[in-house]
Coordinates of C-alpha atoms in Angstrom, one line a residue:
M3 CA 74.2 106.9 112.5
S4 CA 77.6 106.5 110.9
S5 CA 78.5 103.9 108.1
I6 CA 81.5 101.3 108.7
W7 CA 82.5 102.0 104.9
N8 CA 85.1 105.1 105.0
P9 CA 83.5 108.4 103.7
E10 CA 86.7 109.4 102.2
T11 CA 86.4 106.5 99.8
I12 CA 83.3 108.0 98.7
K13 CA 85.0 111.8 98.3
D14 CA 88.0 109.9 96.3
V15 CA 85.3 108.3 93.7
A16 CA 83.9 111.5 93.5
E17 CA 86.7 113.3 92.8
S18 CA 87.8 111.0 90.1
V19 CA 84.3 111.6 88.3
G20 CA 84.7 115.7 88.4
I21 CA 82.6 116.1 91.5
S22 CA 85.0 118.1 93.7
S23 CA 83.0 118.8 96.5
L24 CA 79.9 116.8 98.2
N25 CA 77.4 117.5 101.0
E26 CA 78.4 115.8 104.2
D27 CA 74.9 114.4 104.6
V28 CA 75.2 113.2 101.1
V29 CA 78.8 111.4 101.7
Q30 CA 77.3 109.7 105.1
G31 CA 74.1 108.5 103.1
L32 CA 76.1 107.1 100.1
S33 CA 78.5 105.3 102.5
R34 CA 75.3 103.7 104.4
D35 CA 73.9 102.5 100.6
V36 CA 77.4 101.1 99.8
E37 CA 77.8 99.3 103.1
F38 CA 74.2 98.0 102.5
R39 CA 75.0 96.9 99.1
I40 CA 78.3 95.0 100.1
F41 CA 76.3 93.4 102.9
Q42 CA 73.7 92.4 100.3
V43 CA 76.0 90.8 97.9
L44 CA 78.1 89.1 100.7
A45 CA 74.8 87.4 102.0
E46 CA 73.7 86.3 98.6
A47 CA 77.1 85.2 98.1
T48 CA 77.7 83.1 101.3
K49 CA 74.5 81.2 100.3
F50 CA 76.1 80.0 97.3
M51 CA 78.9 79.1 99.3
R52 CA 76.9 77.2 101.6
H53 CA 74.8 75.5 99.0
G54 CA 78.2 74.4 97.1
K55 CA 79.2 72.7 101.0
R56 CA 82.4 75.1 101.4
T57 CA 83.7 77.4 104.2
I58 CA 85.7 79.3 102.1
L59 CA 83.8 82.3 99.7
S60 CA 85.3 82.5 96.4
T61 CA 85.0 84.9 93.5
Q62 CA 82.3 82.6 91.7
D63 CA 80.6 82.8 94.9
I64 CA 80.5 86.8 94.4
S65 CA 79.9 86.5 90.6
H66 CA 76.9 84.4 91.2
A67 CA 75.5 86.9 93.8
L68 CA 75.9 89.8 91.7
R69 CA 74.0 87.9 88.7
V70 CA 71.1 86.8 91.2
L71 CA 70.7 90.8 92.1
D72 CA 70.7 91.8 88.4
V73 CA 74.3 93.4 88.5
E74 CA 76.7 93.3 86.1
P75 CA 79.2 90.9 87.2
L76 CA 82.9 91.8 87.6
Y77 CA 85.3 90.3 84.9
G78 CA 88.9 89.2 85.5
Y79 CA 88.6 87.5 88.8
E80 CA 87.8 83.9 88.0
S81 CA 91.0 82.6 88.9
T82 CA 91.1 79.3 91.0
R83 CA 94.5 80.0 92.7
P84 CA 94.4 81.4 95.9
L85 CA 94.6 85.5 95.8
R86 CA 97.8 86.7 97.8
F87 CA 97.3 90.5 99.1
G88 CA 100.3 92.7 99.3
E89 CA 100.6 95.8 101.6
A90 CA 102.1 98.8 100.8
S91 CA 102.2 102.4 102.6
I92 CA 101.5 105.4 100.7
G93 CA 101.5 107.7 103.9
P94 CA 101.1 107.7 107.6
G95 CA 98.5 105.5 108.7
Q96 CA 97.2 104.8 104.9
P97 CA 97.9 101.4 103.8
L98 CA 97.6 100.3 100.2
F99 CA 96.5 96.6 99.7
Y100 CA 97.2 95.0 96.2
V101 CA 96.9 91.4 94.5
E102 CA 100.8 90.3 94.3
D103 CA 101.4 89.3 90.9
E104 CA 103.3 85.9 90.4
E105 CA 106.9 86.5 89.2
M106 CA 108.0 84.7 86.1
D107 CA 111.5 84.2 85.1
F108 CA 112.1 84.8 81.5
E109 CA 115.3 82.7 81.2
K110 CA 113.2 79.4 82.8
L111 CA 110.4 80.1 80.5
I112 CA 112.4 80.1 77.3
N113 CA 114.6 77.0 78.4
A114 CA 111.5 75.4 79.4
P115 CA 110.5 72.4 76.8
L116 CA 107.4 72.9 74.8
P117 CA 104.5 71.8 75.6
K118 CA 102.4 68.8 73.8
V119 CA 100.6 69.2 70.5
P120 CA 97.2 69.1 71.4
R121 CA 95.3 66.1 69.6
E122 CA 93.1 67.1 66.5
I123 CA 89.6 67.2 66.9
S124 CA 87.9 64.1 65.8
F125 CA 84.6 62.5 65.4
T126 CA 83.5 58.9 66.6
A127 CA 80.3 57.3 66.2
H128 CA 78.8 54.5 68.5
W129 CA 75.4 52.9 69.3
L130 CA 73.2 54.3 71.9
A131 CA 71.2 51.4 71.7
V132 CA 70.5 48.8 69.5
E133 CA 66.6 47.5 69.1
G134 CA 65.9 48.9 72.4
V135 CA 69.2 47.6 74.3
Q136 CA 72.2 49.6 75.6
P137 CA 75.2 48.1 74.5
S138 CA 78.1 47.7 76.7
I139 CA 80.9 50.0 75.3
P140 CA 83.0 52.4 77.3
Q141 CA 81.0 55.7 75.8
N142 CA 77.5 54.3 77.2
P143 CA 76.9 55.0 81.3
T144 CA 76.9 51.7 82.9
S145 CA 73.7 50.7 84.4
A146 CA 74.8 51.6 88.1
E147 CA 75.2 55.0 86.8
Q148 CA 72.1 55.5 85.3
Q149 CA 70.2 54.2 88.3
S150 CA 72.2 56.4 90.7
R151 CA 71.4 59.8 88.1
N152 CA 67.8 58.5 87.9
Q153 CA 67.4 58.5 91.8
G154 CA 68.8 61.8 92.2
V155 CA 66.5 63.3 89.7
A156 CA 63.6 61.7 91.4
G157 CA 64.6 62.6 94.4
S158 CA 64.8 66.4 94.0
S159 CA 61.6 66.5 91.8
S160 CA 59.6 64.4 94.7
S161 CA 58.0 67.3 96.1
T162 CA 56.8 69.1 92.8
T163 CA 55.2 65.8 91.0
K164 CA 52.2 66.1 93.0
L165 CA 51.9 69.7 92.7
S166 CA 52.8 69.7 88.8
S167 CA 49.6 67.0 88.1
L168 CA 47.3 68.9 90.1
T169 CA 48.1 72.2 88.6
G170 CA 48.0 70.7 85.1
G171 CA 51.2 71.2 84.1
A172 CA 52.4 69.5 80.8
G173 CA 55.4 67.8 82.5
G174 CA 53.1 65.3 84.2
E175 CA 51.2 64.1 81.0
N176 CA 54.7 63.4 79.3
N177 CA 56.3 61.8 82.2
V178 CA 59.4 64.0 82.3
N179 CA 61.4 64.9 85.7
V180 CA 62.9 68.3 85.6
K181 CA 65.3 68.8 88.1
P182 CA 65.3 72.5 89.9
L183 CA 67.9 74.7 90.1
V184 CA 67.1 75.2 93.5
K185 CA 65.7 72.4 95.6
H186 CA 62.4 73.3 97.1
T187 CA 61.0 70.8 99.6
L188 CA 57.2 70.8 100.8
S189 CA 55.8 69.3 103.5
K190 CA 53.1 66.4 103.2
E191 CA 50.8 68.8 105.2
L192 CA 51.4 71.7 102.8
Q193 CA 51.1 69.3 99.9
L194 CA 47.6 68.1 101.1
Y195 CA 46.4 71.6 101.7
F196 CA 47.3 72.6 98.6
E197 CA 45.7 69.7 97.0
R198 CA 42.6 70.1 99.0
V199 CA 42.0 73.7 98.2
G200 CA 42.1 73.6 94.9
G201 CA 39.8 71.0 94.7
A202 CA 37.2 73.0 96.9
L203 CA 37.6 76.2 94.8
L204 CA 36.6 74.3 91.6
D205 CA 33.8 72.4 93.4
E206 CA 30.9 73.9 92.0
S207 CA 28.2 71.7 94.1
N208 CA 29.6 73.1 97.7
E209 CA 29.6 76.7 98.0
A210 CA 30.5 76.6 101.8
I211 CA 33.4 74.5 101.3
Q212 CA 34.5 77.1 98.8
A213 CA 33.9 79.7 101.4
A214 CA 36.1 78.2 103.9
A215 CA 39.0 77.5 101.8
L216 CA 38.9 81.6 100.7
S217 CA 38.6 82.2 104.4
S218 CA 41.3 80.0 105.1
L219 CA 43.9 81.5 102.5
R220 CA 42.8 85.0 103.4
N221 CA 44.0 84.4 107.2
D222 CA 46.3 81.3 107.5
P223 CA 50.0 82.8 108.3
G224 CA 51.9 79.8 107.1
L225 CA 51.4 79.6 103.5
H226 CA 54.8 81.6 102.2
Q227 CA 55.7 78.4 100.6
L228 CA 52.9 77.7 98.6
V229 CA 52.7 81.4 96.9
P230 CA 54.6 80.3 93.8
Y231 CA 52.4 77.4 93.6
F232 CA 48.9 79.2 93.8
V233 CA 50.4 82.1 91.4
Q234 CA 51.2 79.0 88.9
F235 CA 48.0 77.5 89.7
I236 CA 46.1 80.7 89.1
S237 CA 47.8 81.3 85.5
E238 CA 47.3 77.9 84.1
K239 CA 43.7 77.8 85.0
V240 CA 42.8 81.1 83.6
T241 CA 44.8 80.1 80.4
H242 CA 43.3 77.0 79.7
H243 CA 39.6 77.5 81.0
L244 CA 38.4 80.9 79.3
R245 CA 35.4 79.3 78.5
S246 CA 34.4 78.6 82.0
I247 CA 33.2 81.8 83.7
F248 CA 32.6 79.9 86.9
V249 CA 36.6 79.2 86.8
L250 CA 37.7 82.3 85.9
T251 CA 36.0 84.0 88.7
Q252 CA 37.2 81.5 91.6
M253 CA 40.7 82.1 90.2
M254 CA 40.1 85.9 90.8
H255 CA 38.6 85.0 94.5
L256 CA 41.8 83.3 95.1
T257 CA 44.0 86.0 93.6
S258 CA 41.9 88.4 96.2
A259 CA 42.4 86.0 99.0
L260 CA 46.1 85.8 98.5
I261 CA 46.1 89.8 98.5
D262 CA 43.9 90.4 101.6
N263 CA 46.3 87.6 103.3
E264 CA 48.7 90.6 105.3
S265 CA 51.3 87.8 106.2
L266 CA 52.2 86.9 102.6
Y267 CA 55.1 89.1 100.7
L268 CA 53.9 89.2 97.3
D269 CA 56.0 91.6 95.9
P270 CA 58.3 89.4 93.5
Y271 CA 55.0 88.0 92.6
A272 CA 52.9 91.2 91.6
A273 CA 53.6 90.9 87.7
S274 CA 52.9 87.2 87.6
L275 CA 49.4 87.8 89.3
I276 CA 48.6 90.9 87.2
A277 CA 48.7 88.5 83.8
P278 CA 45.7 86.3 84.5
V279 CA 43.9 89.4 85.9
L280 CA 44.1 91.2 82.7
T281 CA 43.1 88.5 80.9
C282 CA 39.9 88.4 82.7
L283 CA 39.7 92.1 82.1
I284 CA 40.3 92.6 78.7
G285 CA 40.2 89.1 77.1
R286 CA 38.5 89.4 74.0
K287 CA 36.0 85.9 74.9
L288 CA 35.2 85.2 78.0
G289 CA 33.0 82.3 78.9
D290 CA 30.3 80.6 77.2
P291 CA 27.7 83.0 75.3
T292 CA 25.2 80.4 74.6
F293 CA 25.0 80.0 78.4
D294 CA 24.5 83.4 79.7
P295 CA 26.1 86.0 77.3
N296 CA 26.1 88.4 80.1
A297 CA 28.2 86.8 82.8
H298 CA 31.5 88.1 81.8
W299 CA 30.7 91.8 82.9
L300 CA 30.7 90.8 86.6
L301 CA 33.8 89.2 85.9
R302 CA 35.4 92.2 84.0
N303 CA 34.4 94.3 87.3
H304 CA 36.1 91.9 89.7
A305 CA 39.2 91.8 87.6
A306 CA 39.3 95.9 87.6
S307 CA 38.4 96.0 91.4
L308 CA 41.5 93.5 91.8
L309 CA 43.8 95.3 89.7
G310 CA 43.5 98.6 91.3
L311 CA 44.2 96.9 94.9
I312 CA 47.1 95.2 93.6
C313 CA 48.5 98.7 92.3
K314 CA 47.5 100.0 95.7
K315 CA 49.6 97.5 97.5
H316 CA 52.5 96.9 95.3
S317 CA 53.1 100.3 93.3
D318 CA 55.8 101.7 95.8
S319 CA 57.9 98.7 95.0
S320 CA 57.6 99.0 91.3
P321 CA 56.9 102.6 90.4
T322 CA 56.6 101.8 87.0
L323 CA 53.4 99.4 87.2
K324 CA 51.1 101.8 86.9
P325 CA 52.0 103.6 83.8
R326 CA 52.6 100.0 82.5
L327 CA 48.8 99.0 82.9
V328 CA 47.5 102.2 81.7
R329 CA 49.3 102.0 78.5
T330 CA 48.1 98.4 77.9
C331 CA 44.6 99.5 78.5
L332 CA 44.8 102.7 76.2
K333 CA 46.2 100.4 73.4
Q334 CA 43.4 98.2 74.0
L335 CA 41.0 101.2 74.0
L336 CA 42.3 102.5 71.0
D337 CA 42.0 99.8 68.5
P338 CA 39.1 100.0 66.8
H339 CA 39.4 96.1 65.7
K340 CA 38.8 95.0 69.1
P341 CA 35.1 94.1 70.3
L342 CA 32.8 96.6 72.9
P343 CA 33.7 94.1 75.7
V344 CA 37.4 94.5 75.4
H345 CA 36.8 98.3 75.5
Y346 CA 34.8 98.2 78.4
G347 CA 37.6 96.6 80.3
A348 CA 40.1 98.8 79.4
L349 CA 37.9 101.7 80.4
I350 CA 37.3 100.5 83.8
G351 CA 40.5 99.2 84.5
M352 CA 42.3 103.1 83.6
T353 CA 39.7 104.5 85.8
V354 CA 40.5 102.0 88.6
V355 CA 44.1 102.2 88.2
G356 CA 44.7 105.8 87.3
G357 CA 42.2 107.7 89.0
A358 CA 40.6 111.5 87.9
D359 CA 44.0 112.1 86.5
T360 CA 44.2 109.5 83.8
V361 CA 40.6 110.4 82.9
R362 CA 41.3 114.0 82.3
A363 CA 44.8 113.3 80.5
L364 CA 44.2 110.2 78.1
I365 CA 40.4 109.1 78.2
L366 CA 38.6 112.8 78.1
P367 CA 41.0 113.9 74.9
N368 CA 40.3 110.4 73.0
L369 CA 36.4 110.6 73.7
K370 CA 35.5 112.6 70.3
T371 CA 37.3 110.3 68.6
Y372 CA 36.0 107.4 69.8
D373 CA 32.6 108.5 69.6
E374 CA 32.8 109.0 65.9
M375 CA 35.3 106.1 65.0
I376 CA 33.8 103.3 67.2
L377 CA 30.6 104.3 68.7
R378 CA 28.9 105.8 65.8
E379 CA 30.0 103.0 63.5
H380 CA 28.9 100.1 65.6
L381 CA 25.4 102.0 65.7
V382 CA 25.6 102.3 61.8
S383 CA 26.5 98.7 61.2
G384 CA 24.0 97.5 64.0
A385 CA 21.5 99.3 62.1
G386 CA 22.5 97.7 58.7
G387 CA 23.2 101.2 57.0
G388 CA 25.5 101.8 54.6
N389 CA 28.9 103.7 55.1
N390 CA 28.3 107.1 53.4
D391 CA 28.4 110.3 55.5
A392 CA 24.4 110.6 55.4
T393 CA 23.7 107.2 56.6
A394 CA 26.1 107.8 59.6
A395 CA 25.4 111.2 60.5
A396 CA 21.6 110.0 60.9
A397 CA 22.0 107.1 62.7
A398 CA 24.6 109.0 65.1
A399 CA 21.8 111.8 65.4
A400 CA 19.1 109.3 66.2
A401 CA 21.3 107.4 69.0
A402 CA 22.0 110.9 70.2
E403 CA 18.4 111.4 71.0
M404 CA 17.7 107.8 72.5
T405 CA 18.0 107.4 76.0
M406 CA 18.5 103.7 75.8
T407 CA 19.9 101.5 72.8
E408 CA 19.0 97.6 72.8
D409 CA 23.0 96.9 72.4
M410 CA 24.1 95.7 75.8
D411 CA 27.9 96.1 74.8
L412 CA 27.4 99.7 73.4
E413 CA 25.5 100.4 76.9
M414 CA 28.1 98.7 78.9
V415 CA 30.8 101.0 77.2
I416 CA 28.7 104.4 77.3
A417 CA 28.0 103.5 81.1
A418 CA 31.5 102.9 81.8
I419 CA 32.7 106.5 80.1
L420 CA 29.9 108.2 81.9
K421 CA 31.3 106.6 85.4
A422 CA 34.8 107.5 84.4
L423 CA 33.5 111.1 83.4
M424 CA 31.7 111.3 87.0
L425 CA 35.6 111.1 88.5
L426 CA 35.9 114.5 87.5
E427 CA 32.7 115.7 88.9
Q428 CA 33.8 114.4 92.3
E429 CA 37.3 115.9 91.9
D430 CA 35.7 119.3 91.4
R431 CA 33.8 118.9 94.7
A432 CA 36.6 118.0 96.5
M433 CA 37.9 121.1 95.3
N434 CA 35.0 123.1 96.4
L435 CA 33.6 123.9 92.7
N436 CA 30.2 124.0 93.8
V437 CA 27.9 123.6 90.4
T438 CA 24.2 123.6 90.8
N439 CA 22.7 120.9 88.7
G440 CA 20.2 121.1 86.1
H441 CA 19.9 122.9 82.8
S442 CA 17.6 125.6 81.7
G443 CA 16.8 127.9 78.7
S444 CA 19.6 129.3 76.1
G445 CA 22.4 128.4 78.4
G446 CA 21.6 124.7 78.4
E447 CA 21.0 124.4 74.5
L448 CA 24.6 125.9 74.7
V449 CA 26.0 123.4 77.0
R450 CA 24.5 120.7 74.7
E451 CA 26.6 122.0 71.8
R452 CA 29.6 122.2 73.4
L453 CA 29.3 118.7 75.2
R454 CA 28.6 117.5 71.7
A455 CA 31.7 119.3 70.1
K456 CA 34.1 118.0 73.0
I457 CA 33.1 114.4 73.4
G458 CA 30.9 114.0 70.4
N459 CA 27.1 113.4 69.4
I460 CA 26.4 110.1 71.3
L461 CA 28.5 110.9 74.6
G462 CA 27.7 114.4 74.4
E463 CA 23.8 113.9 74.5
R464 CA 23.9 111.3 76.9
T465 CA 26.1 113.3 79.1
Y466 CA 23.5 116.3 78.9
R467 CA 20.3 114.1 79.5
L468 CA 21.7 113.3 82.8
G469 CA 21.1 116.6 83.9
R470 CA 23.9 117.1 86.0
Y471 CA 25.5 120.7 85.2
A472 CA 28.2 119.9 87.8
L473 CA 29.4 116.9 85.1
A474 CA 29.2 119.0 82.3
H475 CA 31.1 121.6 84.0
A476 CA 33.8 119.1 85.0
V477 CA 34.2 117.7 81.2
L478 CA 34.0 121.5 79.3
Q479 CA 36.0 123.4 82.1
D480 CA 39.5 122.9 80.3
T481 CA 37.7 124.1 76.9

């Protein structure tokens, strides 16, 4: 497929930067890419022209289009006068177009009268209002101008007033009308749909209507205009209801329903959806501990599965999405000041997003330090022991001999680590590295000692007691 853009231009630019020869396929590919980019800029600029009620494309429209596309705008072409182009020939069939500059007569310029001296900067004071009454002076707007301005603002924001009050925005409380940059008009049907779905999801007494609302969100193909409002709704509800497991869980169900809807294009909203999901995954305090202290574990598991689903569907459009999420979770995992539920969320998040490669590269090398600095210290403090090395060693040894502790947080973290390590075992099996399970004799003791040396006393003992030699082999194969 040939390009409309002249490939010779690509070769000229390449020669100007020191590239003497280009492959013909590369030249054709670059020509098509330049043609696409120019078409994209012109399409955006045409939108600004139409919004401006104009029929002639201006340089300002091009600058606005480049800014929208996150491209540095051109400088020096903001002239308000129409540009005149001249044509010069540099050879047979090779016209060169240039902008004709206005010719200035120096004699007329010198003999022209001097412009008037500009007035000096000065300040004047006047009353905006006296005891709540605006005086009728030239500096203040008239009542007719004020009424027309208020009508314009009210008309442009009428479609967002009802939605902002439903989503709990601060603008509804202060009665402030904000005029959006781009007018977004919603039909009454969509406004009613948004209100009914939001109310149904937050109705604890009727599970049937909750299921119907989520089913509609998963299958309805006409919800494109409501996507930004649902994203804002999720973000605000998660931010203001961290103590309510029900609200947080419903927002995760709403996120899952939007992702499952194949008719919705969510690539521009992936980052906005990830923020509340991360809050439910690695939040410090989720839910009311006096009501159900263990309810947040299911919420964190659900958030982790959503995070993996978002990465699976949108990582192609955002190549840095997975590395940024893994980096965020790793930072939370290695912070000793964070509580164990946060470490649990970070572990399952890294496991779901990065898979076996992340476990082998980032989790496994840090397990020994995590065992000694966090798990052992948690056991020592929970047992009421001192900070001396003998007490810490005794507590760690006692924990290594236990098959189950009474600390739910610690057990969940250890279970998450073991589940992450099992991904390495599954990877070995996929590579046909079959190893028989079970430990026996002196070989088993050697495996136990190597596991303790590799991932710490507590985690090494737990891994050994599972009796899965394939898992131990997967953990120790790099040592």
